[in-house]
Amino acid sequence: MGLPDLERYITFGASPRASINLILTARALAFFVRGRDYVLPQDVLDMAFDVMRHRLVLSYEALSDNMSGDDILKKDPRPHPDPVVPLHEHANNRVNA
């Protein structure tokens, strides 16, 4: 994991199924709640804690120290830059087939 102070709190980390479920929940949020037929990076960010919290298996030490999945996820000190999404359409750049 690369975070030695948090490794003792996690028995099993998020598996590849977490990334699959993150995309599925972001699509559901965009379509059913926000009324869009496309997903924005903000939709993924809004669902990240819910999905990751569900996929983490905490150790006994985490439970005895009253650590929750949210506490562990919020302690990640690595910088996470916001994704850049261009705001222009590429519809005019289609290749004639």
Coordinates of N, CA and C in Angstrom, one line a residue:
M1 N 0.8 -1.2 0.0 CA 0.0 0.0 0.0 C 0.9 1.3 0.0
G2 N 2.1 1.2 0.6 CA 2.9 2.4 0.6 C 2.7 3.3 1.7
L3 N 1.8 3.0 2.6 CA 1.5 3.9 3.8 C 1.7 3.0 5.1
P4 N 2.9 2.9 5.6 CA 3.2 2.0 6.7 C 2.3 2.3 7.9
D5 N 2.0 3.5 8.2 CA 1.2 3.8 9.4 C -0.2 3.4 9.3
L6 N -0.7 3.1 8.1 CA -2.1 2.7 7.9 C -2.2 1.2 7.6
E7 N -1.1 0.6 7.2 CA -1.1 -0.9 6.8 C -1.6 -1.7 7.9
R8 N -1.3 -1.4 9.2 CA -1.8 -2.2 10.3 C -3.3 -2.2 10.5
Y9 N -4.0 -1.2 9.9 CA -5.4 -1.1 10.1 C -6.2 -1.9 9.0
I10 N -5.5 -2.3 7.9 CA -6.2 -2.9 6.8 C -5.8 -4.3 6.6
T11 N -6.8 -5.2 6.7 CA -6.6 -6.7 6.5 C -6.6 -6.9 5.0
F12 N -7.6 -6.5 4.3 CA -7.7 -6.6 2.8 C -8.1 -5.3 2.3
G13 N -7.4 -4.8 1.2 CA -7.7 -3.6 0.6 C -8.7 -3.8 -0.5
A14 N -9.0 -2.7 -1.2 CA -10.0 -2.7 -2.2 C -9.5 -3.5 -3.4
S15 N -10.3 -4.5 -3.9 CA -9.8 -5.3 -5.0 C -10.2 -4.6 -6.3
P16 N -9.8 -5.3 -7.4 CA -10.2 -4.7 -8.7 C -11.8 -4.5 -8.9
R17 N -12.5 -5.3 -8.1 CA -14.0 -5.2 -8.1 C -14.4 -3.8 -7.6
A18 N -13.6 -3.2 -6.8 CA -13.9 -1.8 -6.3 C -13.9 -0.8 -7.5
S19 N -12.9 -0.9 -8.4 CA -12.9 0.0 -9.5 C -14.1 -0.2 -10.5
I20 N -14.5 -1.5 -10.6 CA -15.6 -1.8 -11.5 C -16.9 -1.2 -10.8
N21 N -17.0 -1.4 -9.5 CA -18.2 -0.9 -8.9 C -18.2 0.6 -8.8
L22 N -17.0 1.2 -8.7 CA -17.0 2.7 -8.7 C -17.5 3.2 -10.0
I23 N -17.1 2.6 -11.1 CA -17.6 3.1 -12.4 C -19.1 2.9 -12.5
L24 N -19.6 1.7 -12.1 CA -21.1 1.4 -12.1 C -21.9 2.4 -11.3
T25 N -21.4 2.7 -10.1 CA -22.1 3.6 -9.2 C -22.1 5.0 -9.7
A26 N -20.9 5.4 -10.3 CA -20.8 6.8 -10.9 C -21.8 6.9 -12.1
R27 N -21.9 5.8 -12.9 CA -22.9 5.9 -14.0 C -24.3 6.0 -13.5
A28 N -24.6 5.2 -12.5 CA -26.0 5.3 -11.9 C -26.3 6.7 -11.3
L29 N -25.3 7.2 -10.6 CA -25.5 8.6 -10.1 C -25.7 9.6 -11.2
A30 N -24.9 9.5 -12.2 CA -25.1 10.5 -13.3 C -26.4 10.3 -14.0
F31 N -26.8 9.1 -14.3 CA -28.1 8.9 -15.0 C -29.3 9.1 -14.2
F32 N -29.4 8.4 -13.1 CA -30.7 8.4 -12.3 C -30.9 9.6 -11.4
V33 N -29.8 10.1 -10.9 CA -29.9 11.2 -9.9 C -29.7 12.6 -10.6
R34 N -28.7 12.6 -11.5 CA -28.3 13.9 -12.1 C -28.8 14.1 -13.5
G35 N -29.5 13.1 -14.1 CA -30.2 13.2 -15.3 C -29.3 13.3 -16.6
R36 N -28.1 12.8 -16.5 CA -27.1 12.8 -17.6 C -26.9 11.4 -18.2
D37 N -26.6 11.3 -19.4 CA -26.3 10.0 -20.0 C -24.8 9.8 -20.2
Y38 N -24.0 10.6 -19.5 CA -22.5 10.5 -19.5 C -22.0 10.8 -18.1
V39 N -20.8 10.3 -17.8 CA -20.3 10.5 -16.4 C -19.2 11.5 -16.5
L40 N -19.1 12.3 -15.5 CA -18.1 13.3 -15.3 C -17.1 12.8 -14.1
P41 N -15.9 13.3 -14.1 CA -15.0 12.9 -13.0 C -15.6 13.2 -11.6
Q42 N -16.4 14.2 -11.5 CA -17.0 14.6 -10.2 C -17.9 13.5 -9.8
D43 N -18.6 12.8 -10.7 CA -19.5 11.7 -10.3 C -18.7 10.6 -9.7
V44 N -17.5 10.3 -10.3 CA -16.6 9.3 -9.7 C -16.1 9.7 -8.4
L45 N -15.7 10.9 -8.2 CA -15.2 11.4 -6.9 C -16.3 11.4 -5.9
D46 N -17.5 11.7 -6.2 CA -18.6 11.7 -5.3 C -18.9 10.3 -4.8
M47 N -18.6 9.3 -5.5 CA -18.9 7.9 -5.1 C -17.7 7.2 -4.5
A48 N -16.5 7.7 -4.6 CA -15.3 7.0 -4.2 C -15.3 6.6 -2.8
F49 N -15.7 7.4 -1.8 CA -15.7 7.0 -0.4 C -16.7 5.9 -0.1
D50 N -17.8 6.0 -0.7 CA -18.9 5.0 -0.5 C -18.4 3.6 -1.0
V51 N -17.8 3.6 -2.2 CA -17.4 2.3 -2.7 C -16.2 1.8 -2.0
M52 N -15.2 2.6 -1.8 CA -14.0 2.2 -1.1 C -14.2 1.7 0.3
R53 N -15.1 2.5 1.0 CA -15.4 2.1 2.4 C -16.0 0.7 2.5
H54 N -16.9 0.4 1.5 CA -17.5 -0.9 1.5 C -16.6 -2.0 1.1
R55 N -15.5 -1.8 0.4 CA -14.6 -2.8 -0.1 C -13.4 -3.1 0.9
L56 N -13.2 -2.2 1.8 CA -12.1 -2.4 2.8 C -12.5 -3.3 3.9
V57 N -11.5 -4.2 4.2 CA -11.7 -5.1 5.4 C -10.7 -4.6 6.4
L58 N -11.3 -4.1 7.5 CA -10.4 -3.6 8.6 C -9.9 -4.6 9.5
S59 N -8.7 -4.4 10.1 CA -8.1 -5.3 11.0 C -8.7 -5.2 12.4
Y60 N -8.4 -6.1 13.2 CA -8.9 -6.1 14.6 C -8.3 -4.8 15.3
E61 N -7.1 -4.5 14.9 CA -6.4 -3.3 15.5 C -7.2 -2.0 15.1
A62 N -7.7 -1.9 13.9 CA -8.5 -0.8 13.5 C -9.8 -0.7 14.3
L63 N -10.4 -1.9 14.5 CA -11.7 -1.9 15.2 C -11.4 -1.5 16.7
S64 N -10.3 -2.0 17.3 CA -10.1 -1.7 18.7 C -9.7 -0.2 18.9
D65 N -9.1 0.4 17.9 CA -8.8 1.8 17.9 C -9.9 2.7 17.4
N66 N -11.1 2.1 17.2 CA -12.2 2.9 16.8 C -12.0 3.6 15.4
M67 N -11.3 3.0 14.6 CA -11.0 3.5 13.2 C -12.1 3.0 12.3
S68 N -12.6 3.9 11.5 CA -13.6 3.5 10.5 C -12.9 3.5 9.1
G69 N -13.6 3.0 8.1 CA -13.1 3.1 6.8 C -12.9 4.5 6.3
D70 N -13.8 5.4 6.7 CA -13.6 6.8 6.3 C -12.4 7.4 7.0
D71 N -12.1 7.0 8.2 CA -10.9 7.6 8.9 C -9.7 7.2 8.1
I72 N -9.6 5.9 7.7 CA -8.4 5.4 7.0 C -8.3 6.1 5.6
L73 N -9.4 6.2 4.9 CA -9.4 6.8 3.6 C -9.0 8.3 3.6
K74 N -9.4 9.0 4.7 CA -9.1 10.4 4.8 C -7.6 10.7 5.2
K75 N -6.9 9.6 5.7 CA -5.6 9.8 6.1 C -4.5 9.7 5.0
D76 N -4.9 9.4 3.8 CA -4.0 9.3 2.7 C -3.3 10.6 2.4
P77 N -2.0 10.7 2.7 CA -1.4 12.0 2.6 C -0.9 12.4 1.2
R78 N -1.1 11.4 0.3 CA -0.6 11.6 -1.1 C -1.5 12.6 -1.8
P79 N -0.9 13.5 -2.6 CA -1.7 14.5 -3.3 C -2.5 13.8 -4.5
H80 N -3.7 14.2 -4.6 CA -4.6 13.7 -5.7 C -5.1 14.9 -6.5
P81 N -4.4 15.2 -7.6 CA -4.9 16.3 -8.4 C -6.3 16.1 -9.0
D82 N -7.0 17.1 -9.1 CA -8.3 17.0 -9.8 C -8.2 16.7 -11.2
P83 N -9.0 15.8 -11.8 CA -8.9 15.5 -13.2 C -9.3 16.7 -14.1
V84 N -8.6 16.9 -15.2 CA -8.9 18.0 -16.1 C -9.9 17.4 -17.2
V85 N -11.0 18.1 -17.4 CA -12.0 17.7 -18.4 C -12.1 18.8 -19.4
P86 N -11.8 18.6 -20.6 CA -12.0 19.7 -21.6 C -13.5 19.9 -21.8
L87 N -13.9 21.2 -22.0 CA -15.3 21.6 -22.1 C -15.7 21.8 -23.5
H88 N -15.0 21.3 -24.5 CA -15.4 21.4 -25.9 C -15.8 20.1 -26.4
E89 N -16.7 20.1 -27.4 CA -17.2 18.9 -28.1 C -16.2 18.6 -29.2
H90 N -16.1 17.3 -29.5 CA -15.3 16.8 -30.6 C -16.2 16.3 -31.7
A91 N -17.4 16.7 -31.7 CA -18.4 16.3 -32.7 C -18.0 16.7 -34.1
N92 N -17.4 17.9 -34.2 CA -17.0 18.4 -35.5 C -15.7 17.8 -36.1
N93 N -15.0 17.0 -35.3 CA -13.8 16.4 -35.7 C -13.9 15.0 -36.1
R94 N -15.1 14.5 -36.5 CA -15.4 13.2 -36.9 C -14.7 12.9 -38.2
V95 N -14.2 11.7 -38.3 CA -13.6 11.2 -39.6 C -14.7 10.6 -40.4
N96 N -14.7 11.0 -41.7 CA -15.7 10.5 -42.6 C -15.3 9.0 -43.0
A97 N -16.3 8.1 -42.7 CA -16.0 6.7 -43.0 C -16.8 6.2 -44.1

